[in-house]
Coordinates of C-alpha atoms in Angstrom, one line a residue:
M1 CA -0.1 -0.2 -0.3
F2 CA 3.1 2.2 0.8
D3 CA 6.5 2.0 0.1
V4 CA 9.3 4.1 1.1
L5 CA 11.5 4.1 -1.8
A6 CA 14.6 6.5 -1.0
T7 CA 15.1 8.5 2.1
D8 CA 17.7 11.6 2.9
G9 CA 17.3 12.6 6.2
A10 CA 14.2 12.4 7.6
A11 CA 12.9 12.8 4.4
R12 CA 11.1 10.6 2.5
R13 CA 10.3 9.4 -1.4
G14 CA 7.7 7.0 -1.1
R15 CA 4.8 5.7 -3.5
L16 CA 1.0 5.1 -2.3
R17 CA -1.1 2.5 -3.9
T18 CA -4.7 3.7 -4.4
R19 CA -7.6 2.0 -6.7
H20 CA -7.2 5.1 -8.7
G21 CA -3.3 4.9 -9.4
D22 CA -0.2 5.6 -7.6
V23 CA 0.9 8.8 -5.8
E24 CA 4.1 9.6 -6.1
T25 CA 5.4 11.1 -2.6
P26 CA 6.2 13.8 -0.8
V27 CA 2.5 15.3 -2.6
F28 CA 0.9 18.3 -2.8
M29 CA -3.1 17.6 -3.3
P30 CA -5.2 21.1 -4.8
C31 CA -8.4 21.1 -2.6
G32 CA -11.6 20.2 -4.6
T33 CA -13.6 21.2 -1.7
Y34 CA -17.4 21.3 -3.4
G35 CA -16.1 18.9 -6.2
T36 CA -14.0 20.9 -8.3
V37 CA -10.8 22.7 -7.6
K38 CA -12.0 26.4 -8.7
G39 CA -11.0 27.6 -11.9
M40 CA -9.7 24.1 -13.3
T41 CA -10.5 21.5 -15.4
P42 CA -9.6 18.0 -15.0
R43 CA -7.5 18.1 -18.0
A44 CA -5.5 21.4 -16.6
L45 CA -4.9 19.9 -13.2
R46 CA -3.4 17.0 -14.7
D47 CA -1.4 19.2 -16.9
S48 CA -0.2 20.9 -14.0
G49 CA 1.0 17.8 -12.4
T50 CA -1.6 16.9 -9.7
T51 CA -2.1 13.3 -9.2
I52 CA -4.4 13.5 -6.3
L53 CA -7.0 16.1 -5.3
L54 CA -9.1 16.4 -1.7
G55 CA -12.9 16.9 -1.6
N56 CA -14.7 17.3 1.5
T57 CA -17.1 15.7 3.6
F58 CA -19.2 18.4 5.2
H59 CA -19.8 20.7 1.9
L60 CA -20.6 17.7 -0.7
M61 CA -23.0 16.1 2.6
L62 CA -25.1 19.1 2.0
R63 CA -25.1 19.9 -1.6
P64 CA -25.9 18.0 -3.5
G65 CA -25.9 15.0 -1.0
D66 CA -23.6 12.1 -1.3
E67 CA -26.3 9.8 -1.8
V68 CA -27.0 11.7 -5.1
I69 CA -23.1 11.6 -5.8
R70 CA -23.4 7.8 -5.4
D71 CA -26.1 7.2 -7.4
L72 CA -24.3 9.4 -9.8
G73 CA -21.5 7.2 -9.8
G74 CA -19.2 8.4 -7.2
L75 CA -17.2 11.4 -7.0
H76 CA -14.9 10.3 -9.4
A77 CA -17.5 9.6 -12.3
F78 CA -19.4 13.1 -11.2
M79 CA -16.5 15.3 -11.5
Q80 CA -14.5 13.7 -14.3
W81 CA -11.4 13.2 -12.5
D82 CA -10.0 9.5 -12.7
G83 CA -7.4 10.0 -10.2
P84 CA -7.2 9.1 -6.8
I85 CA -9.5 11.4 -4.3
L86 CA -8.8 12.0 -0.5
T87 CA -12.2 12.9 1.7
D88 CA -11.5 15.3 4.3
S89 CA -13.7 14.4 7.1
G90 CA -15.9 17.3 7.8
G91 CA -14.1 18.0 11.4
Y92 CA -12.2 21.2 10.6
Q93 CA -15.6 22.5 8.9
V94 CA -17.4 21.9 11.7
F95 CA -14.8 23.5 13.8
S96 CA -14.9 27.0 11.1
L97 CA -18.5 27.3 12.3
G98 CA -17.8 28.1 15.7
K99 CA -19.0 25.8 18.3
E100 CA -19.8 25.9 22.3
R101 CA -19.4 22.3 23.9
G102 CA -22.7 20.8 24.9
G103 CA -24.6 23.5 23.6
A104 CA -24.1 25.9 26.8
S105 CA -25.3 29.1 25.4
K106 CA -28.7 30.1 23.9
S107 CA -27.9 29.6 20.7
P108 CA -24.4 27.7 20.0
K109 CA -24.1 27.4 16.3
V110 CA -22.5 23.9 17.1
K111 CA -23.3 21.5 19.8
V112 CA -20.1 18.9 20.1
D113 CA -20.9 16.1 22.7
E114 CA -20.2 12.4 22.3
T115 CA -22.4 11.6 20.1
G116 CA -20.6 13.9 17.4
A117 CA -21.7 17.4 16.3
T118 CA -24.7 18.9 15.6
F119 CA -25.5 21.9 13.5
R120 CA -27.7 24.3 11.3
S121 CA -26.9 23.9 7.6
P122 CA -25.2 26.9 6.3
I123 CA -27.1 26.6 2.8
N124 CA -30.7 26.2 3.9
G125 CA -31.0 25.9 8.2
D126 CA -31.8 22.5 8.5
L127 CA -30.6 20.6 11.5
V128 CA -27.5 18.3 10.8
E129 CA -26.5 15.8 12.5
L130 CA -22.8 14.5 11.9
T131 CA -21.2 11.7 13.8
P132 CA -18.2 9.5 13.3
E133 CA -20.2 6.6 11.4
R134 CA -22.1 9.0 9.2
S135 CA -18.9 10.9 8.5
I136 CA -17.6 7.5 7.3
E137 CA -21.1 6.6 5.3
V138 CA -20.5 9.8 3.4
Q139 CA -17.0 9.4 2.1
H140 CA -18.1 5.7 1.1
N141 CA -20.8 7.0 -0.8
L142 CA -18.4 9.6 -2.8
G143 CA -15.9 6.7 -2.9
A144 CA -13.1 8.2 -1.6
D145 CA -9.6 6.1 -1.5
I146 CA -8.5 7.6 1.1
V147 CA -11.0 8.4 3.7
M148 CA -10.4 10.6 7.0
S149 CA -11.2 9.7 10.6
F150 CA -13.7 12.6 12.1
D151 CA -12.0 14.3 14.8
E152 CA -12.5 17.6 16.4
C153 CA -10.0 20.0 15.8
T154 CA -8.6 21.7 18.8
D155 CA -8.9 25.5 19.2
Y156 CA -6.1 27.8 19.8
P157 CA -5.1 28.5 22.1
A158 CA -6.7 26.0 24.5
T159 CA -5.4 25.1 27.7
E160 CA -3.4 21.5 28.7
A161 CA -7.0 20.4 30.0
E162 CA -9.2 21.4 27.1
A163 CA -6.5 20.0 24.3
S164 CA -6.6 17.1 26.3
S165 CA -10.3 16.6 26.4
S166 CA -10.8 17.4 22.8
M167 CA -8.1 14.9 22.2
R168 CA -9.5 11.9 23.7
L169 CA -12.8 12.7 22.1
S170 CA -11.5 12.5 18.9
M171 CA -9.7 9.3 19.7
R172 CA -13.3 7.8 20.9
W173 CA -14.9 9.1 17.9
A174 CA -11.9 7.5 15.7
R175 CA -12.3 4.1 17.4
R176 CA -16.1 4.5 15.9
G177 CA -15.3 5.2 12.7
W178 CA -13.1 3.4 12.2
Q179 CA -15.2 0.1 13.3
R180 CA -17.9 1.8 10.5
H181 CA -15.0 1.9 7.7
M182 CA -14.2 -1.8 8.5
A183 CA -17.9 -3.1 8.2
L184 CA -18.4 -0.6 5.0
R185 CA -15.1 -1.7 3.3
E186 CA -16.3 -5.5 3.6
G187 CA -19.3 -4.7 0.6
D188 CA -16.7 -2.1 -1.0
T189 CA -16.9 -2.6 -5.1
H190 CA -15.5 0.8 -6.3
S191 CA -12.8 -0.5 -8.6
S192 CA -9.9 0.9 -10.8
G193 CA -8.3 -1.0 -13.6
D194 CA -6.9 -4.5 -13.1
T195 CA -3.6 -3.5 -11.3
H196 CA -5.5 -2.0 -8.5
R197 CA -8.9 -3.8 -8.6
A198 CA -8.0 -5.4 -5.2
L199 CA -7.8 -2.6 -3.4
R200 CA -10.1 -0.9 -1.3
S201 CA -10.3 2.6 0.3
L202 CA -7.8 3.3 3.0
L203 CA -8.7 4.8 6.4
F204 CA -6.6 7.2 8.0
G205 CA -6.6 8.6 11.8
I206 CA -5.6 12.5 12.7
V207 CA -3.6 13.0 15.4
Q208 CA -4.7 15.8 17.7
G209 CA -3.6 17.1 21.0
G210 CA -3.2 21.0 20.4
M211 CA 0.3 22.3 21.2
Y212 CA 1.2 19.6 24.0
P213 CA 4.1 17.6 22.9
Q214 CA 2.6 14.8 25.7
L215 CA -0.9 14.8 24.3
R216 CA 0.4 14.2 20.6
A217 CA 2.5 11.3 21.7
E218 CA -0.7 9.9 23.5
S219 CA -3.0 10.5 20.4
L220 CA -0.6 9.0 17.8
S221 CA -0.4 5.6 20.3
E222 CA -3.8 5.2 20.6
L223 CA -4.3 5.7 16.9
T224 CA -1.3 3.3 16.1
E225 CA -3.2 0.5 18.5
I226 CA -6.1 0.8 16.2
G227 CA -4.0 0.4 13.2
F228 CA -5.1 3.2 10.2
D229 CA -3.8 2.7 7.0
G230 CA -2.0 6.3 7.5
Y231 CA -1.7 9.0 9.7
A232 CA -2.6 12.8 9.4
I233 CA -0.8 15.7 11.9
G234 CA -4.2 18.3 12.2
G235 CA -5.0 21.1 14.6
L236 CA -2.6 23.0 12.8
S237 CA -2.5 26.3 11.2
V238 CA -5.3 27.5 13.3
G239 CA -3.7 30.2 14.2
E240 CA -1.0 29.3 16.7
P241 CA 2.9 30.9 15.4
K242 CA 4.7 29.3 12.8
E243 CA 7.5 27.8 15.5
E244 CA 4.9 26.2 17.9
M245 CA 3.4 24.3 14.2
D246 CA 7.0 23.4 13.1
A247 CA 7.7 22.1 16.5
I248 CA 4.5 20.0 16.6
V249 CA 5.5 18.8 13.0
D250 CA 9.2 17.8 14.2
Q251 CA 8.0 15.8 16.7
V252 CA 5.1 13.9 15.6
A253 CA 6.2 13.3 11.7
P254 CA 9.0 11.4 12.8
S255 CA 7.1 8.9 15.4
I256 CA 4.8 8.0 12.7
P257 CA 5.4 4.2 11.8
V258 CA 7.7 4.3 8.9
D259 CA 5.7 2.1 6.6
K260 CA 2.5 4.2 7.1
P261 CA 1.5 7.9 4.8
R262 CA 2.0 10.7 7.0
Y263 CA -0.3 13.5 6.0
L264 CA 0.1 17.1 7.3
M265 CA -3.4 18.7 7.0
G266 CA -4.3 22.1 5.7
V267 CA -0.5 23.3 5.3
G268 CA 0.4 25.7 3.4
T269 CA 3.0 27.8 1.9
P270 CA 6.1 26.5 -0.5
D271 CA 8.2 27.4 2.9
D272 CA 5.7 25.4 5.1
L273 CA 5.9 22.3 2.6
L274 CA 9.6 22.3 2.4
R275 CA 10.0 22.1 5.9
G276 CA 7.5 19.7 6.1
V277 CA 9.6 17.3 3.7
C278 CA 12.5 17.7 5.7
A279 CA 10.6 16.6 8.8
G280 CA 9.6 13.2 7.0
V281 CA 5.7 14.6 5.8
D282 CA 4.3 12.5 2.9
M283 CA 1.2 14.3 1.8
F284 CA -0.1 17.8 2.0
D285 CA -3.2 20.0 1.1
C286 CA -4.1 23.5 1.2
V287 CA -5.9 26.0 -0.4
L288 CA -3.6 28.6 -0.6
P289 CA -2.0 28.4 -4.1
T290 CA -5.8 28.4 -5.8
R291 CA -6.9 31.4 -3.3
N292 CA -3.8 33.4 -3.9
A293 CA -4.2 33.0 -7.4
R294 CA -7.7 34.8 -7.4
N295 CA -6.1 37.3 -5.4
G296 CA -2.9 38.3 -7.8
H297 CA -0.6 36.7 -5.2
L298 CA 1.9 34.4 -7.5
F299 CA 4.5 32.4 -6.3
T300 CA 7.7 32.4 -8.7
S301 CA 11.0 31.0 -8.7
G302 CA 12.3 34.6 -8.1
G303 CA 9.9 34.8 -5.4
V304 CA 6.4 36.4 -4.8
V305 CA 4.9 38.4 -7.7
R306 CA 1.7 40.7 -6.1
I307 CA 0.1 41.0 -10.2
R308 CA -2.3 44.0 -8.7
N309 CA 1.1 46.2 -8.4
A310 CA 1.2 48.7 -11.1
R311 CA 4.9 48.0 -12.0
Y312 CA 3.2 45.2 -14.0
R313 CA 1.0 47.0 -16.2
T314 CA 3.5 47.3 -18.8
D315 CA 5.7 44.1 -18.2
P316 CA 5.9 42.6 -21.5
G317 CA 8.0 39.4 -19.6
P318 CA 6.5 35.9 -18.7
L319 CA 5.3 35.7 -15.0
D320 CA 8.0 33.3 -14.2
E321 CA 11.0 32.5 -17.0
R322 CA 11.8 29.2 -15.4
C323 CA 8.2 28.1 -15.2
A324 CA 6.7 25.6 -18.4
C325 CA 2.9 25.9 -17.6
Y326 CA 0.6 27.2 -20.0
T327 CA 0.5 30.8 -18.4
C328 CA 3.8 31.4 -18.8
A329 CA 4.6 30.0 -22.3
N330 CA 2.0 32.2 -23.4
F331 CA 0.6 35.4 -22.0
S332 CA 2.8 38.3 -20.1
R333 CA 2.7 39.9 -16.7
A334 CA 1.2 43.1 -18.4
Y335 CA -1.9 41.0 -19.6
L336 CA -2.5 39.1 -16.4
H337 CA -2.1 42.6 -14.7
H338 CA -4.6 43.7 -17.1
L339 CA -7.1 40.8 -16.1
D340 CA -6.7 40.8 -12.6
R341 CA -7.5 44.6 -12.9
C342 CA -10.5 44.1 -15.0
G343 CA -11.7 41.4 -13.0
E344 CA -12.1 38.8 -15.9
I345 CA -12.5 35.1 -14.7
L346 CA -9.6 34.2 -17.5
G347 CA -7.0 36.1 -14.9
A348 CA -7.9 33.8 -12.0
V349 CA -7.9 30.7 -14.2
L350 CA -4.7 31.3 -16.0
M351 CA -3.1 32.3 -12.5
T352 CA -4.8 29.4 -10.9
I353 CA -2.9 27.2 -13.4
H354 CA 0.6 29.0 -12.6
N355 CA 0.4 28.8 -8.7
L356 CA -0.7 24.8 -9.1
S357 CA 1.9 24.2 -11.8
F358 CA 4.5 26.1 -9.5
Y359 CA 3.4 23.9 -6.3
Q360 CA 3.4 20.3 -8.3
A361 CA 6.8 21.2 -9.7
L362 CA 8.3 22.0 -6.2
M363 CA 7.0 18.6 -5.3
A364 CA 8.5 16.9 -8.0
Q365 CA 12.1 18.9 -7.6
L366 CA 12.2 17.7 -3.5
R367 CA 11.3 14.3 -4.7
G368 CA 14.0 14.3 -6.8
A369 CA 16.4 15.5 -4.4
I370 CA 15.3 13.1 -1.9
E371 CA 16.4 10.4 -4.5
A372 CA 19.5 11.9 -5.3
G373 CA 20.7 12.6 -1.3
T374 CA 20.9 16.6 -2.1
L375 CA 17.6 17.4 -0.3
A376 CA 19.9 19.9 2.5
G377 CA 21.3 21.9 -0.5
L378 CA 18.0 22.4 -2.0
A379 CA 16.2 23.2 1.3
R380 CA 19.3 25.6 1.8
T381 CA 19.1 27.4 -1.7
L382 CA 15.3 27.9 -1.6
L383 CA 14.9 29.0 2.5
A384 CA 17.5 31.9 1.2
G385 CA 15.4 32.8 -1.6
E386 CA 13.1 34.1 0.7
T387 CA 14.3 36.8 1.5
E388 CA 13.8 37.9 -2.4
S389 CA 10.0 37.2 -1.8
N390 CA 8.4 40.4 -1.8
R391 CA 8.6 41.4 -5.4

């Protein structure tokens, strides 16, 4: 299911087998929250170097409905993407709604208790209950290749007692979700070609515990006792200082079993990806490259380009001379500046193509460096380039 092909320090070059194809790691997964990566066709995603996407339980369950998608052939057929899909469990979206444990206030947005989370749909106001079992069922209806355990994303800041209570609730939910997943997997009939026909959906557990190393260690220990197919580091990039996030990643990632994929959820910048890979992380996702593209914030080999700046109004050069993406091969900075200033949809499309291509090229570069044993030198070069990132 997962093979480590090469190492360089703590970093790993691996291959994850799924029923919709192999994934070369370390890998970045664009966010297709609603069954689409904004501004990108499936063909454009492939052309950018993307091999695996992320979908979301919370949003697709509410609209158009997981049973609708199931009856239309699953999420792959629905969105016409033939590669692997990982689905987030919905836990982070529940966290984002704003919760009050146990419904202590008169009108909490989310009630979280032992059973799960209860909230009003942000679409039509219907009362919705999302339990660990229901989250797994939705993800199976979607036909996900990688299913995520339903968890509670711990607040930041949180006291040790609050983080402990939240983490232990997530662990109890994880065991219930694992039991439901194993029952459903027995009847799993999704497949993709002869090579991967025998493979079934994979279930990843999520390590929680806030900024407390001992709680993180306890969480990982309990998850490995249950026996998941992979392990994610959750509850980061929720407002904590970068130094605290890095410390947790440096602690948890190397402690995850060596034969299992390691996934850092919701992170981040190119710098975050580089640091995560050096710490031993295999998988990443984040809305940053696509969201930033739509706001004219573009990543290049020479640093960040803010295309809305007046200096680009007459610039005839490509966005990034070292980039071979469709945008850089065909359009000038001046044209992108013009499209962005006019609010033209094409501007968002072209800039999203570039940012995702940049991220995927970076991951390919990191995979090659691990294979060659040159990651430390590459990391120094790339991190030094950060000083030129505000252009």
